[in-house]
Amino acid sequence: GRHRCWRPAAGARAMEKVEVEPGLAAYVGGERGRPGVVCLQEWWGITTEVLGLAQRLAGEGFRVLVPDLYNGKLGLDKEEAAHLMGNLDWVQAKDRMCQCAAWLKAEGCPSVGATGFCMGGALSLIAAQHSDAVSCAAPFYGTPGRELCQPETIKKPIEGHFGELDENAGFSDPGTAGKLQQQLDEAGCGGKVWMYPQAGHGFLNAQPDAPAIKEGVTAATGFPGANKEAQDLAWSRLVGFFRKHLAA
C-alpha cells in the first residue's frame, strides 16, 4: 500500500520555487527575516520527503531553503539515485551551498545554519567548513570525503545524528559516526554526534524503508522501518540546536 508522508499543518504555506543564481533553482519556505537554514537533499533529489521536512522546519520558525543540486532530476530507485549522486560535481555543490547561505543572509536572515540527510548530511558539513555565512550545521547520517572537508578544522557548533543500525560503511555507519565525534573533539568546539538505537539509515524519513519520492511513488531501500522514538528525539534536538545557535 501507499505510505503516508508528513503533511504540513493546515494554514502552512507551501514551499515556493526561486532562482538563487542563474541555473540554480531552490525551494524556500517560512517567514522572511527569520533565522535561515539551508536544507540539503538525500541522494534521491528533491523528494516529497525532503520538502516535507523543510516545510516542517519552516513551521518551527525558520526560513528554509532547499537547493536543487540535481537540476530537476529525481532518482526513483536506488540505482538511479546512486547514479545521480555519483555524477554530482561536489566542488560545484560546495559553491552552490555558499551561494544559498549568502542568498538567505542578503534576503534578511540574521543567521544561517545547514542541515541535510544522507548525501545532504555530508554536504552540510562541507557548507559549515567553506561558507562564512553558515554558523552551525546538523548533519544526518552522512559524512564527506576529506578532499573537501576536514571536520577537525570546523570551529563552529556541529551536531550529528546517526543510527546504530546504519550499514553504510565509511559514510554513515557507527564506526564512521564515532570517527566524526573524534574529529569534532579535536576541533574543540563542543561538537556532538548523537547515536540512535534501533534506527538505520534515513531514519528521519516518515518511512525509511520506503521514502516518498514524489506523489504516489515510494522507493524500496532495505533500511529498517520507522522508529518514532528516534524520529521525535532527533527532531526535537535539531530544532533546539538551531534555536540555540541561530537566535535572532
PDB file of C-alpha atoms in Angstrom:
ATOM      1  CA  GLY A   1       0.000   0.000   0.000  1.00  0.00           C
ATOM      2  CA  ARG A   2       0.957   3.639  -0.222  1.00  0.00           C
ATOM      3  CA  HIS A   3       2.807   5.149   2.678  1.00  0.00           C
ATOM      4  CA  ARG A   4       1.694   8.423   4.139  1.00  0.00           C
ATOM      5  CA  CYS A   5       4.364  11.089   4.300  1.00  0.00           C
ATOM      6  CA  TRP A   6       4.336  14.112   6.569  1.00  0.00           C
ATOM      7  CA  ARG A   7       1.837  16.752   5.556  1.00  0.00           C
ATOM      8  CA  PRO A   8       2.080  20.407   6.666  1.00  0.00           C
ATOM      9  CA  ALA A   9      -0.419  21.672   9.207  1.00  0.00           C
ATOM     10  CA  ALA A  10      -3.479  23.476   7.910  1.00  0.00           C
ATOM     11  CA  GLY A  11      -2.502  27.031   7.068  1.00  0.00           C
ATOM     12  CA  ALA A  12       1.161  26.184   6.484  1.00  0.00           C
ATOM     13  CA  ARG A  13       2.463  27.860   3.358  1.00  0.00           C
ATOM     14  CA  ALA A  14       3.823  25.706   0.553  1.00  0.00           C
ATOM     15  CA  MET A  15       7.467  25.878  -0.457  1.00  0.00           C
ATOM     16  CA  GLU A  16       7.992  28.447  -3.218  1.00  0.00           C
ATOM     17  CA  LYS A  17      10.350  27.840  -6.147  1.00  0.00           C
ATOM     18  CA  VAL A  18      13.001  30.556  -6.532  1.00  0.00           C
ATOM     19  CA  GLU A  19      16.208  31.109  -8.508  1.00  0.00           C
ATOM     20  CA  VAL A  20      19.194  31.693  -6.226  1.00  0.00           C
ATOM     21  CA  GLU A  21      21.605  32.215  -9.118  1.00  0.00           C
ATOM     22  CA  PRO A  22      21.176  31.658 -12.856  1.00  0.00           C
ATOM     23  CA  GLY A  23      20.923  27.877 -13.233  1.00  0.00           C
ATOM     24  CA  LEU A  24      20.374  27.225  -9.517  1.00  0.00           C
ATOM     25  CA  ALA A  25      16.751  26.646  -8.566  1.00  0.00           C
ATOM     26  CA  ALA A  26      15.658  26.152  -4.969  1.00  0.00           C
ATOM     27  CA  TYR A  27      12.544  25.898  -2.825  1.00  0.00           C
ATOM     28  CA  VAL A  28      12.037  28.328   0.052  1.00  0.00           C
ATOM     29  CA  GLY A  29       9.533  28.439   2.894  1.00  0.00           C
ATOM     30  CA  GLY A  30       8.983  30.194   6.208  1.00  0.00           C
ATOM     31  CA  GLU A  31       8.868  33.867   7.116  1.00  0.00           C
ATOM     32  CA  ARG A  32      11.409  36.267   5.661  1.00  0.00           C
ATOM     33  CA  GLY A  33      13.689  37.746   8.292  1.00  0.00           C
ATOM     34  CA  ARG A  34      13.657  34.618  10.463  1.00  0.00           C
ATOM     35  CA  PRO A  35      16.888  32.663  11.095  1.00  0.00           C
ATOM     36  CA  GLY A  36      17.776  30.742   7.917  1.00  0.00           C
ATOM     37  CA  VAL A  37      18.505  27.092   7.247  1.00  0.00           C
ATOM     38  CA  VAL A  38      19.962  25.568   4.075  1.00  0.00           C
ATOM     39  CA  CYS A  39      18.337  22.119   3.929  1.00  0.00           C
ATOM     40  CA  LEU A  40      20.145  19.605   1.715  1.00  0.00           C
ATOM     41  CA  GLN A  41      18.644  16.690  -0.176  1.00  0.00           C
ATOM     42  CA  GLU A  42      19.231  12.961   0.077  1.00  0.00           C
ATOM     43  CA  TRP A  43      20.729  11.120  -2.897  1.00  0.00           C
ATOM     44  CA  TRP A  44      17.255  10.810  -4.476  1.00  0.00           C
ATOM     45  CA  GLY A  45      16.949  14.534  -5.280  1.00  0.00           C
ATOM     46  CA  ILE A  46      14.212  16.984  -4.267  1.00  0.00           C
ATOM     47  CA  THR A  47      11.658  14.485  -2.986  1.00  0.00           C
ATOM     48  CA  THR A  48       8.261  14.825  -1.350  1.00  0.00           C
ATOM     49  CA  GLU A  49      10.036  13.652   1.805  1.00  0.00           C
ATOM     50  CA  VAL A  50      12.750  16.351   1.913  1.00  0.00           C
ATOM     51  CA  LEU A  51      10.298  19.123   1.025  1.00  0.00           C
ATOM     52  CA  GLY A  52       8.053  17.894   3.830  1.00  0.00           C
ATOM     53  CA  LEU A  53      10.922  18.035   6.327  1.00  0.00           C
ATOM     54  CA  ALA A  54      11.879  21.516   5.095  1.00  0.00           C
ATOM     55  CA  GLN A  55       8.293  22.727   5.400  1.00  0.00           C
ATOM     56  CA  ARG A  56       8.069  21.270   8.876  1.00  0.00           C
ATOM     57  CA  LEU A  57      11.277  23.088   9.850  1.00  0.00           C
ATOM     58  CA  ALA A  58       9.879  26.329   8.412  1.00  0.00           C
ATOM     59  CA  GLY A  59       6.872  25.776  10.674  1.00  0.00           C
ATOM     60  CA  GLU A  60       9.237  25.832  13.662  1.00  0.00           C
ATOM     61  CA  GLY A  61      10.128  29.451  12.888  1.00  0.00           C
ATOM     62  CA  PHE A  62      12.919  29.271  10.306  1.00  0.00           C
ATOM     63  CA  ARG A  63      13.367  30.493   6.732  1.00  0.00           C
ATOM     64  CA  VAL A  64      14.324  27.266   4.952  1.00  0.00           C
ATOM     65  CA  LEU A  65      15.959  26.999   1.523  1.00  0.00           C
ATOM     66  CA  VAL A  66      16.310  23.669  -0.347  1.00  0.00           C
ATOM     67  CA  PRO A  67      18.668  23.945  -3.350  1.00  0.00           C
ATOM     68  CA  ASP A  68      18.015  21.588  -6.269  1.00  0.00           C
ATOM     69  CA  LEU A  69      21.513  20.181  -6.708  1.00  0.00           C
ATOM     70  CA  TYR A  70      20.387  17.719  -9.421  1.00  0.00           C
ATOM     71  CA  ASN A  71      18.805  20.429 -11.608  1.00  0.00           C
ATOM     72  CA  GLY A  72      15.375  18.824 -11.561  1.00  0.00           C
ATOM     73  CA  LYS A  73      16.457  15.183 -11.879  1.00  0.00           C
ATOM     74  CA  LEU A  74      14.981  12.634  -9.457  1.00  0.00           C
ATOM     75  CA  GLY A  75      16.099   9.090  -8.677  1.00  0.00           C
ATOM     76  CA  LEU A  76      13.093   6.772  -8.494  1.00  0.00           C
ATOM     77  CA  ASP A  77      15.069   3.776  -7.210  1.00  0.00           C
ATOM     78  CA  LYS A  78      18.412   3.108  -5.503  1.00  0.00           C
ATOM     79  CA  GLU A  79      20.241   2.512  -8.792  1.00  0.00           C
ATOM     80  CA  GLU A  80      19.122   5.850 -10.262  1.00  0.00           C
ATOM     81  CA  ALA A  81      19.901   7.662  -7.005  1.00  0.00           C
ATOM     82  CA  ALA A  82      23.390   6.127  -6.842  1.00  0.00           C
ATOM     83  CA  HIS A  83      23.996   7.215 -10.446  1.00  0.00           C
ATOM     84  CA  LEU A  84      22.885  10.790  -9.728  1.00  0.00           C
ATOM     85  CA  MET A  85      24.987  11.049  -6.573  1.00  0.00           C
ATOM     86  CA  GLY A  86      27.964   9.510  -8.380  1.00  0.00           C
ATOM     87  CA  ASN A  87      27.706  12.178 -11.077  1.00  0.00           C
ATOM     88  CA  LEU A  88      27.357  15.086  -8.650  1.00  0.00           C
ATOM     89  CA  ASP A  89      30.038  17.762  -9.019  1.00  0.00           C
ATOM     90  CA  TRP A  90      30.858  18.151  -5.322  1.00  0.00           C
ATOM     91  CA  VAL A  91      33.000  21.264  -5.838  1.00  0.00           C
ATOM     92  CA  GLN A  92      30.118  22.929  -7.671  1.00  0.00           C
ATOM     93  CA  ALA A  93      27.745  21.755  -4.915  1.00  0.00           C
ATOM     94  CA  LYS A  94      30.039  23.389  -2.325  1.00  0.00           C
ATOM     95  CA  ASP A  95      29.933  26.673  -4.245  1.00  0.00           C
ATOM     96  CA  ARG A  96      26.155  26.434  -4.629  1.00  0.00           C
ATOM     97  CA  MET A  97      25.670  25.929  -0.891  1.00  0.00           C
ATOM     98  CA  CYS A  98      27.776  29.003  -0.202  1.00  0.00           C
ATOM     99  CA  GLN A  99      25.581  30.931  -2.674  1.00  0.00           C
ATOM    100  CA  CYS A 100      22.440  29.696  -0.909  1.00  0.00           C
ATOM    101  CA  ALA A 101      23.654  30.750   2.527  1.00  0.00           C
ATOM    102  CA  ALA A 102      24.659  34.174   1.159  1.00  0.00           C
ATOM    103  CA  TRP A 103      21.217  34.458  -0.521  1.00  0.00           C
ATOM    104  CA  LEU A 104      19.450  33.877   2.791  1.00  0.00           C
ATOM    105  CA  LYS A 105      21.627  36.465   4.536  1.00  0.00           C
ATOM    106  CA  ALA A 106      21.061  39.010   1.750  1.00  0.00           C
ATOM    107  CA  GLU A 107      17.319  38.390   1.978  1.00  0.00           C
ATOM    108  CA  GLY A 108      17.356  39.328   5.663  1.00  0.00           C
ATOM    109  CA  CYS A 109      18.095  36.197   7.726  1.00  0.00           C
ATOM    110  CA  PRO A 110      20.100  37.285  10.793  1.00  0.00           C
ATOM    111  CA  SER A 111      21.964  33.956  10.844  1.00  0.00           C
ATOM    112  CA  VAL A 112      22.100  30.767   8.788  1.00  0.00           C
ATOM    113  CA  GLY A 113      22.618  27.099   9.621  1.00  0.00           C
ATOM    114  CA  ALA A 114      22.803  23.986   7.460  1.00  0.00           C
ATOM    115  CA  THR A 115      21.267  20.558   7.760  1.00  0.00           C
ATOM    116  CA  GLY A 116      20.895  17.665   5.365  1.00  0.00           C
ATOM    117  CA  PHE A 117      20.219  13.990   5.091  1.00  0.00           C
ATOM    118  CA  CYS A 118      22.381  11.177   3.669  1.00  0.00           C
ATOM    119  CA  MET A 119      24.287  12.944   0.849  1.00  0.00           C
ATOM    120  CA  GLY A 120      22.917  16.209   2.245  1.00  0.00           C
ATOM    121  CA  GLY A 121      24.345  15.437   5.675  1.00  0.00           C
ATOM    122  CA  ALA A 122      27.807  15.211   4.129  1.00  0.00           C
ATOM    123  CA  LEU A 123      27.139  18.424   2.211  1.00  0.00           C
ATOM    124  CA  SER A 124      26.059  20.273   5.366  1.00  0.00           C
ATOM    125  CA  LEU A 125      29.486  19.651   6.907  1.00  0.00           C
ATOM    126  CA  ILE A 126      31.139  20.937   3.726  1.00  0.00           C
ATOM    127  CA  ALA A 127      28.924  24.044   3.932  1.00  0.00           C
ATOM    128  CA  ALA A 128      29.952  24.646   7.541  1.00  0.00           C
ATOM    129  CA  GLN A 129      33.630  24.491   6.616  1.00  0.00           C
ATOM    130  CA  HIS A 130      33.521  26.589   3.443  1.00  0.00           C
ATOM    131  CA  SER A 131      30.756  29.175   3.936  1.00  0.00           C
ATOM    132  CA  ASP A 132      31.394  32.132   6.225  1.00  0.00           C
ATOM    133  CA  ALA A 133      27.623  32.705   6.202  1.00  0.00           C
ATOM    134  CA  VAL A 134      26.911  29.282   7.766  1.00  0.00           C
ATOM    135  CA  SER A 135      27.290  29.490  11.530  1.00  0.00           C
ATOM    136  CA  CYS A 136      26.395  25.890  12.511  1.00  0.00           C
ATOM    137  CA  ALA A 137      25.437  22.542  10.972  1.00  0.00           C
ATOM    138  CA  ALA A 138      23.386  19.468  11.869  1.00  0.00           C
ATOM    139  CA  PRO A 139      24.287  16.575   9.527  1.00  0.00           C
ATOM    140  CA  PHE A 140      22.106  13.461   9.423  1.00  0.00           C
ATOM    141  CA  TYR A 141      23.693  10.094   8.531  1.00  0.00           C
ATOM    142  CA  GLY A 142      26.318  11.299   6.071  1.00  0.00           C
ATOM    143  CA  THR A 143      29.985  12.326   6.128  1.00  0.00           C
ATOM    144  CA  PRO A 144      32.062  13.899   3.330  1.00  0.00           C
ATOM    145  CA  GLY A 145      35.344  12.866   1.786  1.00  0.00           C
ATOM    146  CA  ARG A 146      38.474  14.510   3.180  1.00  0.00           C
ATOM    147  CA  GLU A 147      39.322  16.179  -0.125  1.00  0.00           C
ATOM    148  CA  LEU A 148      36.537  18.713   0.534  1.00  0.00           C
ATOM    149  CA  CYS A 149      36.078  18.628   4.301  1.00  0.00           C
ATOM    150  CA  GLN A 150      38.218  18.135   7.384  1.00  0.00           C
ATOM    151  CA  PRO A 151      35.753  18.243  10.308  1.00  0.00           C
ATOM    152  CA  GLU A 152      38.514  18.694  12.870  1.00  0.00           C
ATOM    153  CA  THR A 153      39.108  22.177  11.398  1.00  0.00           C
ATOM    154  CA  ILE A 154      35.489  23.378  11.720  1.00  0.00           C
ATOM    155  CA  LYS A 155      35.347  25.886  14.582  1.00  0.00           C
ATOM    156  CA  LYS A 156      31.536  26.075  14.644  1.00  0.00           C
ATOM    157  CA  PRO A 157      28.774  24.233  16.519  1.00  0.00           C
ATOM    158  CA  ILE A 158      28.112  20.832  14.890  1.00  0.00           C
ATOM    159  CA  GLU A 159      25.532  18.259  15.930  1.00  0.00           C
ATOM    160  CA  GLY A 160      25.366  14.966  14.034  1.00  0.00           C
ATOM    161  CA  HIS A 161      22.623  12.328  14.029  1.00  0.00           C
ATOM    162  CA  PHE A 162      23.323   8.672  13.128  1.00  0.00           C
ATOM    163  CA  GLY A 163      21.527   5.334  13.531  1.00  0.00           C
ATOM    164  CA  GLU A 164      23.160   2.382  15.264  1.00  0.00           C
ATOM    165  CA  LEU A 165      21.728   0.035  12.597  1.00  0.00           C
ATOM    166  CA  ASP A 166      23.186   2.031   9.676  1.00  0.00           C
ATOM    167  CA  GLU A 167      25.317  -0.270   7.492  1.00  0.00           C
ATOM    168  CA  ASN A 168      26.774   2.304   5.055  1.00  0.00           C
ATOM    169  CA  ALA A 169      30.425   1.620   5.865  1.00  0.00           C
ATOM    170  CA  GLY A 170      32.732   4.614   5.611  1.00  0.00           C
ATOM    171  CA  PHE A 171      29.826   7.026   5.159  1.00  0.00           C
ATOM    172  CA  SER A 172      27.335   6.775   8.000  1.00  0.00           C
ATOM    173  CA  ASP A 173      27.811   3.510   9.923  1.00  0.00           C
ATOM    174  CA  PRO A 174      28.521   3.678  13.695  1.00  0.00           C
ATOM    175  CA  GLY A 175      32.284   3.442  13.162  1.00  0.00           C
ATOM    176  CA  THR A 176      32.227   6.449  10.837  1.00  0.00           C
ATOM    177  CA  ALA A 177      29.995   8.354  13.255  1.00  0.00           C
ATOM    178  CA  GLY A 178      32.474   7.609  16.042  1.00  0.00           C
ATOM    179  CA  LYS A 179      35.311   8.909  13.883  1.00  0.00           C
ATOM    180  CA  LEU A 180      33.348  12.115  13.274  1.00  0.00           C
ATOM    181  CA  GLN A 181      32.956  12.538  17.044  1.00  0.00           C
ATOM    182  CA  GLN A 182      36.739  12.215  17.443  1.00  0.00           C
ATOM    183  CA  GLN A 183      37.267  14.862  14.756  1.00  0.00           C
ATOM    184  CA  LEU A 184      34.777  17.230  16.421  1.00  0.00           C
ATOM    185  CA  ASP A 185      36.541  16.674  19.754  1.00  0.00           C
ATOM    186  CA  GLU A 186      39.780  17.661  18.034  1.00  0.00           C
ATOM    187  CA  ALA A 187      38.101  20.811  16.701  1.00  0.00           C
ATOM    188  CA  GLY A 188      37.417  21.742  20.324  1.00  0.00           C
ATOM    189  CA  CYS A 189      34.052  23.458  19.840  1.00  0.00           C
ATOM    190  CA  GLY A 190      31.829  21.046  21.727  1.00  0.00           C
ATOM    191  CA  GLY A 191      30.563  19.210  18.645  1.00  0.00           C
ATOM    192  CA  LYS A 192      28.302  16.266  19.409  1.00  0.00           C
ATOM    193  CA  VAL A 193      27.332  13.132  17.492  1.00  0.00           C
ATOM    194  CA  TRP A 194      24.090  11.541  18.688  1.00  0.00           C
ATOM    195  CA  MET A 195      23.584   7.816  18.114  1.00  0.00           C
ATOM    196  CA  TYR A 196      20.073   6.363  17.901  1.00  0.00           C
ATOM    197  CA  PRO A 197      19.487   2.713  18.891  1.00  0.00           C
ATOM    198  CA  GLN A 198      17.186   0.666  16.658  1.00  0.00           C
ATOM    199  CA  ALA A 199      17.443   3.277  13.878  1.00  0.00           C
ATOM    200  CA  GLY A 200      19.014   2.802  10.465  1.00  0.00           C
ATOM    201  CA  HIS A 201      19.994   4.968   7.526  1.00  0.00           C
ATOM    202  CA  GLY A 202      17.422   7.588   6.526  1.00  0.00           C
ATOM    203  CA  PHE A 203      15.631   7.252   9.861  1.00  0.00           C
ATOM    204  CA  LEU A 204      14.158  10.773   9.908  1.00  0.00           C
ATOM    205  CA  ASN A 205      12.083   9.949   6.814  1.00  0.00           C
ATOM    206  CA  ALA A 206       8.466   9.094   7.662  1.00  0.00           C
ATOM    207  CA  GLN A 207       9.064   5.642   6.137  1.00  0.00           C
ATOM    208  CA  PRO A 208      12.834   4.976   5.986  1.00  0.00           C
ATOM    209  CA  ASP A 209      12.218   1.617   4.256  1.00  0.00           C
ATOM    210  CA  ALA A 210      10.107   3.259   1.509  1.00  0.00           C
ATOM    211  CA  PRO A 211      10.533   7.057   1.443  1.00  0.00           C
ATOM    212  CA  ALA A 212       8.155   9.183  -0.634  1.00  0.00           C
ATOM    213  CA  ILE A 213       9.956  10.289  -3.805  1.00  0.00           C
ATOM    214  CA  LYS A 214       7.066  12.087  -5.475  1.00  0.00           C
ATOM    215  CA  GLU A 215       3.284  11.923  -5.254  1.00  0.00           C
ATOM    216  CA  GLY A 216       2.284   8.259  -5.339  1.00  0.00           C
ATOM    217  CA  VAL A 217       5.862   6.954  -5.719  1.00  0.00           C
ATOM    218  CA  THR A 218       7.973   5.396  -2.973  1.00  0.00           C
ATOM    219  CA  ALA A 219      11.389   3.723  -3.250  1.00  0.00           C
ATOM    220  CA  ALA A 220      12.311   0.471  -1.502  1.00  0.00           C
ATOM    221  CA  THR A 221      15.568   0.952   0.432  1.00  0.00           C
ATOM    222  CA  GLY A 222      16.056  -2.181   2.500  1.00  0.00           C
ATOM    223  CA  PHE A 223      16.711   0.049   5.534  1.00  0.00           C
ATOM    224  CA  PRO A 224      15.000  -0.565   8.908  1.00  0.00           C
ATOM    225  CA  GLY A 225      11.471   0.821   9.166  1.00  0.00           C
ATOM    226  CA  ALA A 226      10.269   3.819  11.116  1.00  0.00           C
ATOM    227  CA  ASN A 227      11.347   4.269  14.737  1.00  0.00           C
ATOM    228  CA  LYS A 228       9.085   7.018  16.053  1.00  0.00           C
ATOM    229  CA  GLU A 229      11.025   7.445  19.288  1.00  0.00           C
ATOM    230  CA  ALA A 230      14.251   8.131  17.373  1.00  0.00           C
ATOM    231  CA  GLN A 231      12.446  10.403  14.894  1.00  0.00           C
ATOM    232  CA  ASP A 232      10.842  12.512  17.625  1.00  0.00           C
ATOM    233  CA  LEU A 233      14.036  12.767  19.688  1.00  0.00           C
ATOM    234  CA  ALA A 234      16.187  13.709  16.687  1.00  0.00           C
ATOM    235  CA  TRP A 235      13.648  16.314  15.558  1.00  0.00           C
ATOM    236  CA  SER A 236      13.474  17.944  18.994  1.00  0.00           C
ATOM    237  CA  ARG A 237      17.282  18.044  19.147  1.00  0.00           C
ATOM    238  CA  LEU A 238      17.512  19.543  15.647  1.00  0.00           C
ATOM    239  CA  VAL A 239      15.025  22.316  16.420  1.00  0.00           C
ATOM    240  CA  GLY A 240      16.639  23.002  19.800  1.00  0.00           C
ATOM    241  CA  PHE A 241      20.102  23.164  18.222  1.00  0.00           C
ATOM    242  CA  PHE A 242      19.023  25.728  15.626  1.00  0.00           C
ATOM    243  CA  ARG A 243      17.052  27.766  18.164  1.00  0.00           C
ATOM    244  CA  LYS A 244      20.153  27.948  20.349  1.00  0.00           C
ATOM    245  CA  HIS A 245      22.711  28.758  17.662  1.00  0.00           C
ATOM    246  CA  LEU A 246      20.595  30.788  15.206  1.00  0.00           C
ATOM    247  CA  ALA A 247      18.846  33.024  17.729  1.00  0.00           C
ATOM    248  CA  ALA A 248      17.997  36.355  16.109  1.00  0.00           C
TER     249      ALA A 248
END
